[in-house]
Amino acid sequence: MNKGLELIKNSKNIVFMTGAGVSTASGIPDYRSMTGVYQGHENPEYLLSHTCLMREPDKFYDFVKGLYHPEAKPNVIHHKIKELEKNHQVSVISQNIDGLHDLAGSSQVVNFHGNLNDLYCLSCGQNVDTKAYLVSDRHESCGGQIRPEVVLYEEGLSEEAIQRSIHYLSQADLVVIVGTTFKVYPFSGLIDYRHLDSKILVVNNEPISLFDEYTFVQTAAERFFEVIDS
Ligand SMILES: [Zn+2]
């Protein structure tokens, strides 16, 4: 058995910290990579900003619509993480905003940057489903502006997401970092809240820069998860 699988097997409480590499296997492009959806767009930081949403909602809507992949389904990584709940205490802290861990049925998920499928009307506060939003960004019943509950540029992270992440990390004996170069702060800074005795496993195409020691499995995440036996 490879070292990574062994670590998972022997751990009681596992936190998965997941990034874009987990979603690409579902056909969702990495929106930060050069080949991803940012290419060909000018100034994505503006298009995904609070200012753009407020001042130029049409421009915002036009760009954000392109981030939705309603046909995307959870892949083997999401499913195996869910299955591990049978014999382990499992939680997930994800940078991804596609909600695929929730869709796979994982019970303890923190969507650190929000979830595109959590939508609400800025005027009346009502929740709106994804289908309706992809038809129009105006709330049918009141005409208000609809927005996804994702963290835009200029906006703060959810305090609840931070607290829950810290809680999970402080309880775990294994932290598995999957499909992320771990360069986005403050997500990467969460690692400092892990339990001091916990181990770190990194499953990624390339090594990541981390102060702490870690076990490294260099592979596409789906290759690694395919062979996990829950
Ligand atoms: Zn409304």
CSV table of C-alpha atoms and ligand atoms in Angstrom, one decimal:
chain,number,residue,atom,x,y,z
A,1,MET,CA,0.0,0.0,0.0
A,2,ASN,CA,1.4,3.4,-0.7
A,3,LYS,CA,2.2,5.7,2.1
A,4,GLY,CA,-0.7,8.1,1.5
A,5,LEU,CA,-3.3,5.3,1.6
A,6,GLU,CA,-1.7,4.0,4.8
A,7,LEU,CA,-2.0,7.4,6.5
A,8,ILE,CA,-5.6,7.6,5.6
A,9,LYS,CA,-6.4,4.1,6.7
A,10,ASN,CA,-4.7,4.6,10.1
A,11,SER,CA,-6.4,8.0,10.9
A,12,LYS,CA,-9.5,8.5,12.9
A,13,ASN,CA,-10.3,12.1,12.2
A,14,ILE,CA,-9.4,13.5,8.7
A,15,VAL,CA,-9.8,17.0,7.3
A,16,PHE,CA,-9.6,17.3,3.5
A,17,MET,CA,-8.5,20.7,2.3
A,18,THR,CA,-9.5,20.8,-1.4
A,19,GLY,CA,-8.7,23.0,-4.3
A,20,ALA,CA,-9.3,23.4,-8.1
A,21,GLY,CA,-7.6,20.1,-8.9
A,22,VAL,CA,-10.6,18.3,-7.3
A,23,SER,CA,-13.1,20.1,-9.6
A,24,THR,CA,-11.2,19.8,-12.9
A,25,ALA,CA,-11.9,16.0,-12.8
A,26,SER,CA,-15.6,17.0,-13.1
A,27,GLY,CA,-14.8,19.2,-16.1
A,28,ILE,CA,-14.7,22.5,-14.2
A,29,PRO,CA,-11.8,24.7,-15.3
A,30,ASP,CA,-9.4,26.1,-12.7
A,31,TYR,CA,-10.5,29.7,-12.7
A,32,ARG,CA,-7.1,30.9,-11.5
A,33,SER,CA,-5.0,29.1,-14.0
A,34,MET,CA,-4.0,30.7,-17.3
A,35,THR,CA,-6.0,28.2,-19.3
A,36,GLY,CA,-9.0,28.6,-17.2
A,37,VAL,CA,-12.0,31.0,-17.6
A,38,TYR,CA,-10.0,34.1,-16.8
A,39,GLN,CA,-8.2,33.9,-20.1
A,40,GLY,CA,-9.6,36.4,-22.6
A,41,HIS,CA,-11.3,38.5,-19.9
A,42,GLU,CA,-9.9,41.7,-18.8
A,43,ASN,CA,-9.4,42.3,-15.1
A,44,PRO,CA,-11.3,39.4,-13.5
A,45,GLU,CA,-10.6,40.9,-10.1
A,46,TYR,CA,-12.9,43.7,-11.0
A,47,LEU,CA,-15.5,41.5,-12.7
A,48,LEU,CA,-15.7,39.5,-9.5
A,49,SER,CA,-15.7,42.4,-7.1
A,50,HIS,CA,-18.4,43.9,-4.9
A,51,THR,CA,-18.0,47.2,-6.8
A,52,CYS,CA,-18.8,45.6,-10.1
A,53,LEU,CA,-21.8,43.8,-8.7
A,54,MET,CA,-23.2,47.1,-7.3
A,55,ARG,CA,-22.2,49.5,-10.2
A,56,GLU,CA,-22.3,47.3,-13.2
A,57,PRO,CA,-24.5,44.3,-12.4
A,58,ASP,CA,-24.9,43.3,-16.0
A,59,LYS,CA,-21.2,43.0,-16.5
A,60,PHE,CA,-20.9,41.0,-13.3
A,61,TYR,CA,-23.8,38.7,-14.2
A,62,ASP,CA,-22.3,38.1,-17.7
A,63,PHE,CA,-19.0,37.0,-16.2
A,64,VAL,CA,-20.3,35.0,-13.2
A,65,LYS,CA,-22.7,33.1,-15.4
A,66,GLY,CA,-19.7,31.6,-17.1
A,67,LEU,CA,-18.5,30.1,-13.8
A,68,TYR,CA,-21.6,27.8,-13.6
A,69,HIS,CA,-21.4,24.3,-14.8
A,70,PRO,CA,-24.8,22.9,-14.0
A,71,GLU,CA,-24.0,19.7,-15.9
A,72,ALA,CA,-20.9,19.0,-13.7
A,73,LYS,CA,-21.2,16.0,-11.3
A,74,PRO,CA,-19.2,15.0,-8.3
A,75,ASN,CA,-16.3,12.7,-9.4
A,76,VAL,CA,-14.4,9.9,-7.7
A,77,ILE,CA,-12.6,12.3,-5.4
A,78,HIS,CA,-15.8,13.7,-4.0
A,79,HIS,CA,-17.4,10.3,-3.7
A,80,LYS,CA,-14.5,8.6,-2.0
A,81,ILE,CA,-14.2,11.5,0.6
A,82,LYS,CA,-17.9,10.9,1.3
A,83,GLU,CA,-17.5,7.2,1.6
A,84,LEU,CA,-14.6,7.5,4.1
A,85,GLU,CA,-17.3,8.8,6.6
A,86,LYS,CA,-18.2,5.1,7.1
A,87,ASN,CA,-15.1,4.4,9.1
A,88,HIS,CA,-13.6,7.8,9.8
A,89,GLN,CA,-14.6,11.2,11.2
A,90,VAL,CA,-14.4,13.3,8.0
A,91,SER,CA,-14.7,17.0,7.3
A,92,VAL,CA,-13.9,19.0,4.2
A,93,ILE,CA,-12.7,22.6,3.8
A,94,SER,CA,-12.9,23.6,0.2
A,95,GLN,CA,-11.7,26.5,-1.8
A,96,ASN,CA,-14.0,25.5,-4.6
A,97,ILE,CA,-17.3,27.4,-5.1
A,98,ASP,CA,-19.1,24.7,-7.1
A,99,GLY,CA,-20.7,22.9,-4.2
A,100,LEU,CA,-19.7,19.4,-5.5
A,101,HIS,CA,-18.8,18.1,-2.0
A,102,ASP,CA,-22.3,19.0,-0.8
A,103,LEU,CA,-23.7,17.3,-3.9
A,104,ALA,CA,-21.7,14.1,-3.2
A,105,GLY,CA,-23.3,14.1,0.3
A,106,SER,CA,-20.4,14.9,2.5
A,107,SER,CA,-21.9,15.9,5.9
A,108,GLN,CA,-19.3,18.3,7.2
A,109,VAL,CA,-18.3,20.8,4.5
A,110,VAL,CA,-17.0,24.3,4.8
A,111,ASN,CA,-17.1,26.1,1.4
A,112,PHE,CA,-14.4,28.6,2.5
A,113,HIS,CA,-15.2,31.0,-0.4
A,114,GLY,CA,-18.9,30.3,-0.6
A,115,ASN,CA,-21.1,28.3,-3.0
A,116,LEU,CA,-22.3,29.5,-6.3
A,117,ASN,CA,-25.5,27.6,-5.8
A,118,ASP,CA,-26.4,29.5,-2.6
A,119,LEU,CA,-28.2,32.5,-4.1
A,120,TYR,CA,-30.4,35.2,-2.6
A,121,CYS,CA,-32.2,38.4,-3.5
A,122,LEU,CA,-30.5,41.6,-2.3
A,123,SER,CA,-33.9,43.3,-2.0
A,124,CYS,CA,-36.1,40.8,-0.2
A,125,GLY,CA,-33.5,38.3,1.1
A,126,GLN,CA,-35.3,35.3,-0.4
A,127,ASN,CA,-33.3,32.3,-1.6
A,128,VAL,CA,-33.3,31.7,-5.3
A,129,ASP,CA,-32.3,28.5,-7.1
A,130,THR,CA,-29.6,28.2,-9.7
A,131,LYS,CA,-31.9,27.5,-12.6
A,132,ALA,CA,-33.7,30.8,-12.0
A,133,TYR,CA,-30.5,32.7,-11.7
A,134,LEU,CA,-29.1,31.4,-14.9
A,135,VAL,CA,-32.3,32.7,-16.6
A,136,SER,CA,-32.2,36.1,-15.0
A,137,ASP,CA,-30.3,37.9,-12.3
A,138,ARG,CA,-33.5,39.8,-11.4
A,139,HIS,CA,-35.7,38.2,-8.8
A,140,GLU,CA,-39.0,37.1,-10.4
A,141,SER,CA,-41.2,38.1,-7.6
A,142,CYS,CA,-39.7,41.4,-6.5
A,143,GLY,CA,-37.4,42.6,-9.3
A,144,GLY,CA,-34.4,42.7,-6.9
A,145,GLN,CA,-30.8,41.9,-7.8
A,146,ILE,CA,-29.9,38.3,-7.1
A,147,ARG,CA,-26.4,37.4,-6.1
A,148,PRO,CA,-24.5,34.2,-5.3
A,149,GLU,CA,-23.2,33.8,-1.7
A,150,VAL,CA,-19.5,33.7,-2.7
A,151,VAL,CA,-16.8,35.9,-1.4
A,152,LEU,CA,-16.2,38.6,-3.9
A,153,TYR,CA,-13.1,40.8,-4.1
A,154,GLU,CA,-13.4,43.6,-1.5
A,155,GLU,CA,-15.6,41.3,0.7
A,156,GLY,CA,-14.6,39.6,3.9
A,157,LEU,CA,-14.7,35.9,4.6
A,158,SER,CA,-17.6,34.4,6.6
A,159,GLU,CA,-16.7,34.3,10.3
A,160,GLU,CA,-18.7,31.1,10.6
A,161,ALA,CA,-16.6,29.5,7.8
A,162,ILE,CA,-13.4,30.5,9.6
A,163,GLN,CA,-14.5,29.2,13.0
A,164,ARG,CA,-15.8,25.9,11.7
A,165,SER,CA,-12.5,25.4,9.7
A,166,ILE,CA,-10.4,26.0,12.8
A,167,HIS,CA,-12.6,23.7,14.8
A,168,TYR,CA,-12.2,20.8,12.3
A,169,LEU,CA,-8.5,21.3,12.0
A,170,SER,CA,-8.0,21.4,15.7
A,171,GLN,CA,-9.7,17.9,16.1
A,172,ALA,CA,-8.1,16.1,13.2
A,173,ASP,CA,-5.2,13.7,13.3
A,174,LEU,CA,-4.6,13.9,9.6
A,175,VAL,CA,-4.9,16.8,7.2
A,176,VAL,CA,-5.0,15.9,3.5
A,177,ILE,CA,-4.3,18.7,1.1
A,178,VAL,CA,-5.7,17.8,-2.3
A,179,GLY,CA,-5.5,19.4,-5.8
A,180,THR,CA,-4.2,22.8,-4.7
A,181,THR,CA,-0.9,24.6,-4.9
A,182,PHE,CA,-1.9,26.0,-1.5
A,183,LYS,CA,-0.9,29.5,-2.4
A,184,VAL,CA,-4.2,31.4,-1.7
A,185,TYR,CA,-4.1,33.1,1.6
A,186,PRO,CA,-5.9,33.0,4.0
A,187,PHE,CA,-7.0,29.5,3.0
A,188,SER,CA,-3.4,28.2,3.2
A,189,GLY,CA,-2.9,29.9,6.6
A,190,LEU,CA,-5.6,27.7,8.1
A,191,ILE,CA,-3.0,25.0,8.4
A,192,ASP,CA,-1.5,26.8,11.4
A,193,TYR,CA,-4.6,25.8,13.4
A,194,ARG,CA,-4.2,22.1,12.9
A,195,HIS,CA,-3.6,19.9,15.9
A,196,LEU,CA,0.1,19.8,16.8
A,197,ASP,CA,0.3,16.1,16.6
A,198,SER,CA,-1.6,15.8,13.3
A,199,LYS,CA,0.1,14.6,10.1
A,200,ILE,CA,-0.1,16.2,6.7
A,201,LEU,CA,-0.6,14.4,3.4
A,202,VAL,CA,-0.4,16.3,0.1
A,203,VAL,CA,-1.9,14.8,-3.0
A,204,ASN,CA,-1.1,17.1,-5.9
A,205,ASN,CA,0.6,17.3,-9.3
A,206,GLU,CA,3.4,19.3,-7.9
A,207,PRO,CA,5.0,19.8,-4.5
A,208,ILE,CA,3.7,22.7,-2.4
A,209,SER,CA,5.6,25.1,-0.2
A,210,LEU,CA,4.8,24.4,3.4
A,211,PHE,CA,6.6,25.2,6.6
A,212,ASP,CA,5.5,21.9,8.1
A,213,GLU,CA,6.8,18.5,7.1
A,214,TYR,CA,4.4,16.5,4.9
A,215,THR,CA,4.0,13.2,3.1
A,216,PHE,CA,3.8,13.8,-0.6
A,217,VAL,CA,2.0,11.8,-3.2
A,218,GLN,CA,2.7,13.3,-6.6
A,219,THR,CA,-0.2,12.5,-8.9
A,220,ALA,CA,-3.5,13.8,-10.3
A,221,ALA,CA,-5.9,13.5,-7.3
A,222,GLU,CA,-8.4,11.2,-9.1
A,223,ARG,CA,-5.6,8.6,-9.6
A,224,PHE,CA,-5.0,8.5,-5.9
A,225,PHE,CA,-8.6,8.4,-4.8
A,226,GLU,CA,-9.6,5.7,-7.3
A,227,VAL,CA,-7.8,3.1,-5.3
A,228,ILE,CA,-9.0,4.2,-1.8
A,229,ASP,CA,-10.9,1.5,0.0
A,230,SER,CA,-13.2,3.1,2.5
B,1,ZN,ZN,-36.6,39.6,-4.1
